[in-house]
mmCIF file of C-alpha atoms in Angstrom:
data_model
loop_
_atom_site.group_PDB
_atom_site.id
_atom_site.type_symbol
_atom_site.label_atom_id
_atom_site.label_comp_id
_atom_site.label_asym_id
_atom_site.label_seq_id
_atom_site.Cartn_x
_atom_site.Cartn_y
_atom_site.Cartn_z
ATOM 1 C CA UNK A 837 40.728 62.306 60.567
ATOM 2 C CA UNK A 838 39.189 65.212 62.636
ATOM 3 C CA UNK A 839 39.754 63.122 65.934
ATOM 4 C CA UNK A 840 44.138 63.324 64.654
ATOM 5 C CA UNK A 841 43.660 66.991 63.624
ATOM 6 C CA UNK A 842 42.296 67.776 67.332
ATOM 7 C CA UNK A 843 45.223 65.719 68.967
ATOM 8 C CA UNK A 844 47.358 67.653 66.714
ATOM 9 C CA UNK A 845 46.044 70.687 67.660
ATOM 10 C CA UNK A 846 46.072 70.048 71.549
ATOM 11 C CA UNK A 847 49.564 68.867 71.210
ATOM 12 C CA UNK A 848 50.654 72.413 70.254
ATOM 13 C CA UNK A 849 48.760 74.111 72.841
ATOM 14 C CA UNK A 850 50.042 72.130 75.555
ATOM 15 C CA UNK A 851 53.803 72.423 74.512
ATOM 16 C CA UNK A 852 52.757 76.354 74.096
ATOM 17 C CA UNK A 853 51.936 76.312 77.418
ATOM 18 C CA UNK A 854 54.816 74.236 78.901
ATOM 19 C CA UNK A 855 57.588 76.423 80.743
ATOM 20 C CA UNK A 856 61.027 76.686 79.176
ATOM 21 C CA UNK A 857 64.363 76.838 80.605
ATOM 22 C CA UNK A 858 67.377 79.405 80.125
ATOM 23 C CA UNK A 859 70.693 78.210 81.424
ATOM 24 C CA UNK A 860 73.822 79.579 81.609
ATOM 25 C CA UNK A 861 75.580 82.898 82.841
ATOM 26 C CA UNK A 862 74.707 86.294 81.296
ATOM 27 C CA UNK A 863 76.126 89.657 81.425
ATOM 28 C CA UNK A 864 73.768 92.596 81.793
ATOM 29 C CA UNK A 865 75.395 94.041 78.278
ATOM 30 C CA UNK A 866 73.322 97.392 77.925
ATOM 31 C CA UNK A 867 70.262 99.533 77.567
ATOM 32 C CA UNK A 868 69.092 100.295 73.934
ATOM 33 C CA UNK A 869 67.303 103.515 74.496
ATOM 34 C CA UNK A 870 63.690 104.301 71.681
ATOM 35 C CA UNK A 871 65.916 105.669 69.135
ATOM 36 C CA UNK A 872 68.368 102.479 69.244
ATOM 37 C CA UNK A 873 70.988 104.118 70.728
ATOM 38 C CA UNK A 874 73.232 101.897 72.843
ATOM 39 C CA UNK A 875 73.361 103.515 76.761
ATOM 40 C CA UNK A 876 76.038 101.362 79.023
ATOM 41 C CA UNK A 877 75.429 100.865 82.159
ATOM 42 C CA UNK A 878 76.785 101.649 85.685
ATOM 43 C CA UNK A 879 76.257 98.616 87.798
ATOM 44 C CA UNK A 880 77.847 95.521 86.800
ATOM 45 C CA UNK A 881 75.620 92.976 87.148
ATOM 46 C CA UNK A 882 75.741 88.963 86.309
ATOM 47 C CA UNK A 883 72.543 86.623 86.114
ATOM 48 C CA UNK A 884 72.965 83.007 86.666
ATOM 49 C CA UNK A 885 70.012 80.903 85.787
ATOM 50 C CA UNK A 886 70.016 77.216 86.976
ATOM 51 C CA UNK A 887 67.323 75.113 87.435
ATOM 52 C CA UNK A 888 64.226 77.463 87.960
ATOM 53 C CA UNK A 889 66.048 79.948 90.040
ATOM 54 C CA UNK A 890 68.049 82.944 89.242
ATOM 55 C CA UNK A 891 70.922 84.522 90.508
ATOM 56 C CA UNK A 892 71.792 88.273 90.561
ATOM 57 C CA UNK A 893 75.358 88.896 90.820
ATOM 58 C CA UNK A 894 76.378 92.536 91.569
ATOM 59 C CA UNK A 895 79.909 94.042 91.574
ATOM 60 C CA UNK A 896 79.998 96.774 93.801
ATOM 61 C CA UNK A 897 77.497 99.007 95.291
ATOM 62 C CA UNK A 898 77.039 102.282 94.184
ATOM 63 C CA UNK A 899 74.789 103.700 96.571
ATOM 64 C CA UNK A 900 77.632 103.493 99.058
ATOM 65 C CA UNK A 901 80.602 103.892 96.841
ATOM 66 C CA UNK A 902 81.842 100.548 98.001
ATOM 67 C CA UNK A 903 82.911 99.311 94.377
ATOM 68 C CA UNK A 904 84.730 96.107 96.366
ATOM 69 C CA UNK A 905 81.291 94.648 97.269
ATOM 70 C CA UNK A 906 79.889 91.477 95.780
ATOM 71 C CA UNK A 907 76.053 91.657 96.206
ATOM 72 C CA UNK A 908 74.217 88.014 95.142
ATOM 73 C CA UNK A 909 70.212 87.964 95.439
ATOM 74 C CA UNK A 910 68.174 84.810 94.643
ATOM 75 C CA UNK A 911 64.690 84.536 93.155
ATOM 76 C CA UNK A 912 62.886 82.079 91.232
ATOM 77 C CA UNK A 913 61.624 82.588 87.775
ATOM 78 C CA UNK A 914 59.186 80.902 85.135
ATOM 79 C CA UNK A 915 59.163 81.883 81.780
ATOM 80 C CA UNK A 916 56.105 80.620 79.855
ATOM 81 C CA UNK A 917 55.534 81.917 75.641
ATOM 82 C CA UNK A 918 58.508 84.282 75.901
ATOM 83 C CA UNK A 919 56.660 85.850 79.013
ATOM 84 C CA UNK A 920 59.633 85.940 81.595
ATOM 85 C CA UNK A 921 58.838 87.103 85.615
ATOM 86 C CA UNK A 922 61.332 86.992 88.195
ATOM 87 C CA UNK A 923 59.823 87.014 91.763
ATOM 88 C CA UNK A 924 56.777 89.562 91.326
ATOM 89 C CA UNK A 925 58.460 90.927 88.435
ATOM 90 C CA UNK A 926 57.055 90.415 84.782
ATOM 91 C CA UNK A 927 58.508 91.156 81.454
ATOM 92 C CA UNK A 928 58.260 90.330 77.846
ATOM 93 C CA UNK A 929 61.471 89.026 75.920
ATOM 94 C CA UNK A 930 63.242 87.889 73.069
ATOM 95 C CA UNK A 931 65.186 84.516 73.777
ATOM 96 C CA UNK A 932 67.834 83.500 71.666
ATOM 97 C CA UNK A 933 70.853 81.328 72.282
ATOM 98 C CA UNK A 934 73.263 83.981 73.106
ATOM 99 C CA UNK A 935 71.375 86.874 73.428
ATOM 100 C CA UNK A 936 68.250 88.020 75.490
ATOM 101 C CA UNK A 937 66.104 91.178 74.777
ATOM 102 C CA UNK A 938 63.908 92.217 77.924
ATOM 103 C CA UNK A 939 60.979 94.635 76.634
ATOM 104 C CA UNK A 940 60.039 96.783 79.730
ATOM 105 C CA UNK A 941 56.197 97.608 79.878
ATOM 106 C CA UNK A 942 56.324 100.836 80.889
ATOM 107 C CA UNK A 943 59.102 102.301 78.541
ATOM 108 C CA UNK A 944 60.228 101.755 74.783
ATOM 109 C CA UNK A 945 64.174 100.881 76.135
ATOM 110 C CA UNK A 946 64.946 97.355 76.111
ATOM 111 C CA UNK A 947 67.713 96.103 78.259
ATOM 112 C CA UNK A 948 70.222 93.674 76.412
ATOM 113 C CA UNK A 949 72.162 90.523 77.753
ATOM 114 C CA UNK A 950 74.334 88.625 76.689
ATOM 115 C CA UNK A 951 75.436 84.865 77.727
ATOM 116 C CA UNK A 952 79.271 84.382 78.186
ATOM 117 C CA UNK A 953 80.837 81.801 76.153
ATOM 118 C CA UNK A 954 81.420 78.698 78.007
ATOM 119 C CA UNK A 955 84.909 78.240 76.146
ATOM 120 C CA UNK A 956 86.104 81.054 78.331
ATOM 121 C CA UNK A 957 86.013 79.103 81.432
ATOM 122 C CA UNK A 958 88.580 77.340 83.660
ATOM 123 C CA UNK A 959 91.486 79.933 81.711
ATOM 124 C CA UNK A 960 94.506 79.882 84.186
ATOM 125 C CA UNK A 961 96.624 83.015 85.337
ATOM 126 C CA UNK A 962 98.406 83.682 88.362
ATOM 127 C CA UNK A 963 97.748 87.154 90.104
ATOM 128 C CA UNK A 964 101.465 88.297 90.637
ATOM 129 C CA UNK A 965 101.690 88.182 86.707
ATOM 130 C CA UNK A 966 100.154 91.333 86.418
ATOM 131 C CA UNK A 967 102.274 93.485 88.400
ATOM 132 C CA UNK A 968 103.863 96.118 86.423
ATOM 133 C CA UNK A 969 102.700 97.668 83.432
ATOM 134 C CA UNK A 970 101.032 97.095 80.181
ATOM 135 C CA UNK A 971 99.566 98.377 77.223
ATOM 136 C CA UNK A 972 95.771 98.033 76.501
ATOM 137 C CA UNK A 973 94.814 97.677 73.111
ATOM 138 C CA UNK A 974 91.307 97.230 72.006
ATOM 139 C CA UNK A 975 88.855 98.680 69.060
ATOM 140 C CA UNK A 976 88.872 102.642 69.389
ATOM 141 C CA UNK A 977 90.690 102.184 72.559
ATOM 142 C CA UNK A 978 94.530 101.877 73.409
ATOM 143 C CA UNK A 979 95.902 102.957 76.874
ATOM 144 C CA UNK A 980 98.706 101.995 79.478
ATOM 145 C CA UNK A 981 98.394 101.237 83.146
ATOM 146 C CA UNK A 982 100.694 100.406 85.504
ATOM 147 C CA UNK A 983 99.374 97.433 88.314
ATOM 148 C CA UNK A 984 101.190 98.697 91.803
ATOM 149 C CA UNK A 985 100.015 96.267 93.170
ATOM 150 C CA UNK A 986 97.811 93.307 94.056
ATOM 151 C CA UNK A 987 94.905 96.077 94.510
ATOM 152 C CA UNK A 988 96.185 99.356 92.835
ATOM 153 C CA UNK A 989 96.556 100.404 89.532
ATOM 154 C CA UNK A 990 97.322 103.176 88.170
ATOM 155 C CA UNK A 991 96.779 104.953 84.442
ATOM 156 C CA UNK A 992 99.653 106.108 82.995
ATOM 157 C CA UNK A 993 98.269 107.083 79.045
ATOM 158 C CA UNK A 994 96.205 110.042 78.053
ATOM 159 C CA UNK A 995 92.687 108.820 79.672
ATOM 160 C CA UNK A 996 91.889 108.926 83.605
ATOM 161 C CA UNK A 997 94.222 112.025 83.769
ATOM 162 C CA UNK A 998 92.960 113.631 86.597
ATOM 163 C CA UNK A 999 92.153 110.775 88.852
ATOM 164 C CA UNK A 1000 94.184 107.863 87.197
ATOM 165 C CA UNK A 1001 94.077 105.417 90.297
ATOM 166 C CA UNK A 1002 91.713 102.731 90.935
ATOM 167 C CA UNK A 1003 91.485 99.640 92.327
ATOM 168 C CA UNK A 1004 91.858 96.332 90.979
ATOM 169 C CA UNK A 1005 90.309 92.722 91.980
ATOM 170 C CA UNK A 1006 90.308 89.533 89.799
ATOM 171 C CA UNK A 1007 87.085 88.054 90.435
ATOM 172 C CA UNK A 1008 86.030 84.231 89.560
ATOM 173 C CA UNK A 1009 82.536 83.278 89.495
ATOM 174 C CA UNK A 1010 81.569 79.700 87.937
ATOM 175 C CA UNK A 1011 84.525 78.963 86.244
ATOM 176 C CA UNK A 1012 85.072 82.227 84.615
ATOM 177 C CA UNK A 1013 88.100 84.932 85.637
ATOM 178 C CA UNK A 1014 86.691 88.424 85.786
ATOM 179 C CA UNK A 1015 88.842 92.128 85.471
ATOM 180 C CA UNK A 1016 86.924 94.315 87.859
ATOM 181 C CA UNK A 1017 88.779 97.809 86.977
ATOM 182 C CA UNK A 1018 86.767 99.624 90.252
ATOM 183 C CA UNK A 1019 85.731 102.355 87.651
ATOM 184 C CA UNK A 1020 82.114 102.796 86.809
ATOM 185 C CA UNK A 1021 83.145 103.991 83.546
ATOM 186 C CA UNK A 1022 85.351 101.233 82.916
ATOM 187 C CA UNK A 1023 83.570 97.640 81.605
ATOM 188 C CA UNK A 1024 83.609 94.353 83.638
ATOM 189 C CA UNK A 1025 85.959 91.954 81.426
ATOM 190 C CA UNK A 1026 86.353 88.567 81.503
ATOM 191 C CA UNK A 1027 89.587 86.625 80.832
ATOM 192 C CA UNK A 1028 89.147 84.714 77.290
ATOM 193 C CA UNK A 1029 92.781 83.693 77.186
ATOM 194 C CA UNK A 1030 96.496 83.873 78.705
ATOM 195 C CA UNK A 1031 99.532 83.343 77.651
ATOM 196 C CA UNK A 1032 102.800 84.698 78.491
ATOM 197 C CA UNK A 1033 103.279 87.918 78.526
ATOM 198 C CA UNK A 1034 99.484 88.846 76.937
ATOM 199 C CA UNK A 1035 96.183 88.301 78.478
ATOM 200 C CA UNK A 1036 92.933 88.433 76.355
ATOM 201 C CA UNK A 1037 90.086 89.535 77.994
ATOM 202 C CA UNK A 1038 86.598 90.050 76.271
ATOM 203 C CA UNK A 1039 84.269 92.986 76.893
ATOM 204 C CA UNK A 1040 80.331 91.365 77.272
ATOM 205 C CA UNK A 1041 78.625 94.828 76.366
ATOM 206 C CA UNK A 1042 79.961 94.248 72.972
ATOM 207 C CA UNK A 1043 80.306 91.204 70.421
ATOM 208 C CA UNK A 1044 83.788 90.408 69.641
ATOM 209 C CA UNK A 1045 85.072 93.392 71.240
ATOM 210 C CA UNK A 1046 88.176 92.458 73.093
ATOM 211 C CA UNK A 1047 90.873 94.304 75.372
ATOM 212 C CA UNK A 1048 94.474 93.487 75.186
ATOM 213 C CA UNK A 1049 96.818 93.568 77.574
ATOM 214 C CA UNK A 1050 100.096 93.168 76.946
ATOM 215 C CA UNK A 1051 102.678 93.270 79.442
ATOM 216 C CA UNK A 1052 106.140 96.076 78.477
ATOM 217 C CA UNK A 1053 109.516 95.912 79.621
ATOM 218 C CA UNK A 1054 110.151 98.259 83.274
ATOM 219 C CA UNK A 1055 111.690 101.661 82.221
ATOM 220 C CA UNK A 1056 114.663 101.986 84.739
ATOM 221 C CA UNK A 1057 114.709 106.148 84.965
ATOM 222 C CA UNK A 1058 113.504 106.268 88.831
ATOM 223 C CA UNK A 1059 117.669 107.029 89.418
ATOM 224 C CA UNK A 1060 117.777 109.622 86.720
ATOM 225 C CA UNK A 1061 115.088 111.628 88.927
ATOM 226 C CA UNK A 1062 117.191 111.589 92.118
ATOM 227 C CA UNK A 1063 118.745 114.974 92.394
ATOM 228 C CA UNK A 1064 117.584 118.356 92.943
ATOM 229 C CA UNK A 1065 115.401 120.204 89.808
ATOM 230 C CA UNK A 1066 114.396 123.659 89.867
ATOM 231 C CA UNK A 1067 111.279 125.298 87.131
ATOM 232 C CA UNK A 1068 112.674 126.829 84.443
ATOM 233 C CA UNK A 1069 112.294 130.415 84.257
ATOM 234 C CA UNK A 1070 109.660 131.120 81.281
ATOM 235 C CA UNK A 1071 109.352 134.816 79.504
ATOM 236 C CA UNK A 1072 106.522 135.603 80.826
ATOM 237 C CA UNK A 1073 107.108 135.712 84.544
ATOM 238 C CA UNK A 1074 104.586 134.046 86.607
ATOM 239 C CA UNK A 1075 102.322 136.680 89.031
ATOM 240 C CA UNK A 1076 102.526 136.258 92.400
ATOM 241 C CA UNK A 1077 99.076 135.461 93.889
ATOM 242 C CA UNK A 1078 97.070 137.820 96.327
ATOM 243 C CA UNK A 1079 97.459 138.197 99.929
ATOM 244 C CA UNK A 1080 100.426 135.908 99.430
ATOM 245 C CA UNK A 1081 104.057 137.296 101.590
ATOM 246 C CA UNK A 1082 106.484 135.697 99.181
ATOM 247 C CA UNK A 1083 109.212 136.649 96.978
ATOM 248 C CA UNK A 1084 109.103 136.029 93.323
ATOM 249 C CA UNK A 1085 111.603 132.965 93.692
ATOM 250 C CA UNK A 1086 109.277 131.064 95.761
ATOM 251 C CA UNK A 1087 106.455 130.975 93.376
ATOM 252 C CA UNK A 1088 108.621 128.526 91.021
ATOM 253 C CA UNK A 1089 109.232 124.586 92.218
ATOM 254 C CA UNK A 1090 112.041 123.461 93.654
ATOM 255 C CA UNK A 1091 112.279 119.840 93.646
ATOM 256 C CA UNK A 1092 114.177 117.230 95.918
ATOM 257 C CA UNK A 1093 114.140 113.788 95.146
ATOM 258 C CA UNK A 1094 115.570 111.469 97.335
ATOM 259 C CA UNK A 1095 116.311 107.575 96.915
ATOM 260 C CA UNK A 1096 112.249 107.493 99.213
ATOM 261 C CA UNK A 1097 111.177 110.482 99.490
ATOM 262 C CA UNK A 1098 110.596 113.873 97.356
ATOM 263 C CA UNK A 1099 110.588 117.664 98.792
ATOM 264 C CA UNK A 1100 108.896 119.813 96.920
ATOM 265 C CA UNK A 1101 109.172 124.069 97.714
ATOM 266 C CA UNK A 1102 106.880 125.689 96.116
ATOM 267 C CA UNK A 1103 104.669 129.018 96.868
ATOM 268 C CA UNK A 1104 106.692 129.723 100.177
ATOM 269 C CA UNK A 1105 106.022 126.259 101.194
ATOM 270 C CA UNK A 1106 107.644 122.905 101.779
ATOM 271 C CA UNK A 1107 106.506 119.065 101.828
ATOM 272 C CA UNK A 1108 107.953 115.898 101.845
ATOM 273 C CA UNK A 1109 106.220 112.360 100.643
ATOM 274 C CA UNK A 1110 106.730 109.070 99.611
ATOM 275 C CA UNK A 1111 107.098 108.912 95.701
ATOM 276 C CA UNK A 1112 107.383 106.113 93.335
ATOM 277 C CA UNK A 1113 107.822 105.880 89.639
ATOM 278 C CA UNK A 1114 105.824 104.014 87.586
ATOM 279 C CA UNK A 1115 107.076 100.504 85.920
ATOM 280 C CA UNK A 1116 106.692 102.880 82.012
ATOM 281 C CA UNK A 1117 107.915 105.663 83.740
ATOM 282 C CA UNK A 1118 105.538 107.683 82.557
ATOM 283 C CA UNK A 1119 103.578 108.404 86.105
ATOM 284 C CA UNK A 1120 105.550 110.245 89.711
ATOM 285 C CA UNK A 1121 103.012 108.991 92.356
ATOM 286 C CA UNK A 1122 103.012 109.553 95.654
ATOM 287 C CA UNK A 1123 101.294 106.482 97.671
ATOM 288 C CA UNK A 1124 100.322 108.046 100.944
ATOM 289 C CA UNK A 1125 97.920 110.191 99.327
ATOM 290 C CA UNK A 1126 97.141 108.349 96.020
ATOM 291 C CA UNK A 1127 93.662 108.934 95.776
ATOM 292 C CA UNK A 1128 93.689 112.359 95.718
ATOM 293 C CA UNK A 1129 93.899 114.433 92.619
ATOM 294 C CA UNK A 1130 97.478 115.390 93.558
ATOM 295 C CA UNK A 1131 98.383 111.611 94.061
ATOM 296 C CA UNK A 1132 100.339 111.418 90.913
ATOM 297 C CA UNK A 1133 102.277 113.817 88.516
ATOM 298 C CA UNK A 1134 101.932 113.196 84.561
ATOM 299 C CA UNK A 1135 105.654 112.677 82.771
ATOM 300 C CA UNK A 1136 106.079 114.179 79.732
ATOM 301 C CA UNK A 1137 109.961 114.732 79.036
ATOM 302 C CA UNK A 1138 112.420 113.319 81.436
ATOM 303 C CA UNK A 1139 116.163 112.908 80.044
ATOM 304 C CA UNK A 1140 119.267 113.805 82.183
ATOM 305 C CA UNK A 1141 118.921 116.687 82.655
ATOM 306 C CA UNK A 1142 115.241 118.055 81.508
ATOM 307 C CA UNK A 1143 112.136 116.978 83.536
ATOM 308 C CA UNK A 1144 108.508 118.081 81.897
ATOM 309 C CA UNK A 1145 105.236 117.133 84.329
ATOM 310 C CA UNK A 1146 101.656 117.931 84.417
ATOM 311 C CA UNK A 1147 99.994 118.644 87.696
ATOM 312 C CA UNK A 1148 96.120 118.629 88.220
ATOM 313 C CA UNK A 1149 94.386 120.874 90.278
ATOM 314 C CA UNK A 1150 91.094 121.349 91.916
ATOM 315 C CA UNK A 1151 89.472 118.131 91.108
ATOM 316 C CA UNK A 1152 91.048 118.135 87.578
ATOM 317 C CA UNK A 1153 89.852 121.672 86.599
ATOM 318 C CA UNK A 1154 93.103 122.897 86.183
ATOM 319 C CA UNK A 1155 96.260 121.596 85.233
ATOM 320 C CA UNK A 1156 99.741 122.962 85.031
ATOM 321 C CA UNK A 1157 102.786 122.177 82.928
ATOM 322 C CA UNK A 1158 106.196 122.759 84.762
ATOM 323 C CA UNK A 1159 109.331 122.538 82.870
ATOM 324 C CA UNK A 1160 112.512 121.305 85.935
ATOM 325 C CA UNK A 1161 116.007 121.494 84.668
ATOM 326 C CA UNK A 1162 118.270 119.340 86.791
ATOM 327 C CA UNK A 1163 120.889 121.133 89.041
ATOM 328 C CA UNK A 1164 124.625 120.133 89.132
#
């Protein structure tokens, strides 16, 4: 009886001992700070474990500001009694079948991830289908963004207001379709499902959370623009700004739109550029210097004759509402 009991015994110790496996594709969800408060993080970052070596997968590079860059490192890991190291790098964790909990030694944060569902695999789209806009609608969340093009996009709702233009890449890594909006602020998505008009992508940081988007119908008003607008006069005149030679006409816009190209007068000067409309016409961009936080004007009233825009300033620290009335 005592000679079972030991066997018994040993038995357990040696499958204690044994190392495990994790499989599978995680996201890098989030940091859960001492006070269980949920902190997001910057760098999107994959982990691919497969046999007994790991793969980090790392969307852009934020030391440099090149948010285009893939960066993949390779290590090999053991994980023994929950006891998890990855090259020279040891940590405690929690292992469950869709979730894993990394306890850092030297700190009472944990960082979270999160294995992606291997139902979202293999889901087909074709890149040209997002061209144009759509509305995003998630939990807490709804916006609209206009895809220029095959790398530009460009948000057109009440977030991003200042600097509304990123870019754009649809990125596949084993099997699964990822959004990479080139916004640290904005989450890594992958695509859960497609069809039509509506692609379903879900956000990893979160269970069940998923964004929306749902492609609208192109606002034809880009011809209603073309024409010359001037600023309506308000009562309280606008003061003419130091050290400035101009006459009190020249501090109001005058506006130019051509079929191509837009002259704007304004403050004793003139420019010409390159301006678009957006597909919801609800964004005047101007592509040859999209980047910049005069790239685009906001819409907010345009009818035949009545054109209402909001134009940032210095980095987004100022804005300004101008009210055009078309000229006959």
């Amino acid at each position: 009886m005592k000679k079972l009991f030991y066997i018994f015994i040993i038995s357990i110790l040696a499958s204690c001992n044994h190392p495990q496996k994790i499989d599978g594709i995680w996201f890098s969800a989030y940091t859960l700070t001492d006070n269980n408060e949920i902190m997001p993080l910057s760098q999107k970052t994959l982990l691919e474990f497969k046999n007994d070596t790991v793969y980090t997968i790392r969307f852009g590079d934020l030391s440099t500001g090149d948010l285009n860059l893939i960066i993949i490192d390779t290590s090999i890991y053991t994980l023994n009694n929950s006891v998890l190291q990855i090259g020279n790098h040891t940590m405690n964790i929690i292992y469950k079948a869709d979730s894993i909990v990394i306890k850092h030694k030297d700190s009472k944060e944990k960082s979270i991830l999160r294995r992606l569902n291997s139902h979202w695999k293999d889901q087909q789209f074709k890149k040209k289908e997002f061209i144009g806009s759509y509305i995003i609608s998630s939990k807490n969340y709804n916006d609209s963004v206009d895809f220029i093009n095959d790398s530009l996009l460009i948000f057109t709702g009440e977030y991003n207001i200042n600097f509304p233009v990123n870019k754009w890449k649809i990125i596949n890594y084993g099997g699964f379709n990822f959004m990479n909006i080139q916004n640290q602020f904005f989450p890594l998505l992958v695509l859960k499902s497609s069809t039509g008009k509506k692609m379903v992508f879900e956000c990893p940081i979160q269970e069940n959370v998923e964004f929306t988007f749902t492609q609208t119908e192109k606002i034809s008003q880009q011809n209603n623009l073309i024409g010359n607008w001037n600023e309506i006069k308000i009562s309280v005149p606008k003061p003419i700004p130091p050290l400035m030679d101009i006459n009190e006409e020249d501090i109001y816009y005058k506006l130019i739109f051509d079929k191509d190209s837009l002259l704007v007068k304004h403050m004793g000067r003139e420019k010409k550029m390159k301006w678009s409309l957006s597909s919801d016409g609800k964004r005047i961009y101007f592509i040859d210097k999209i980047f910049t936080d005069s790239g685009s004007w906001k819409v907010l009233e345009l009818s035949e004759d009545i054109l209402t825009i909001r134009i940032s300033k210095n980095s987004g620290f100022n804005k300004e509402i101008v009210y055009l009335k078309k000229q006959n």
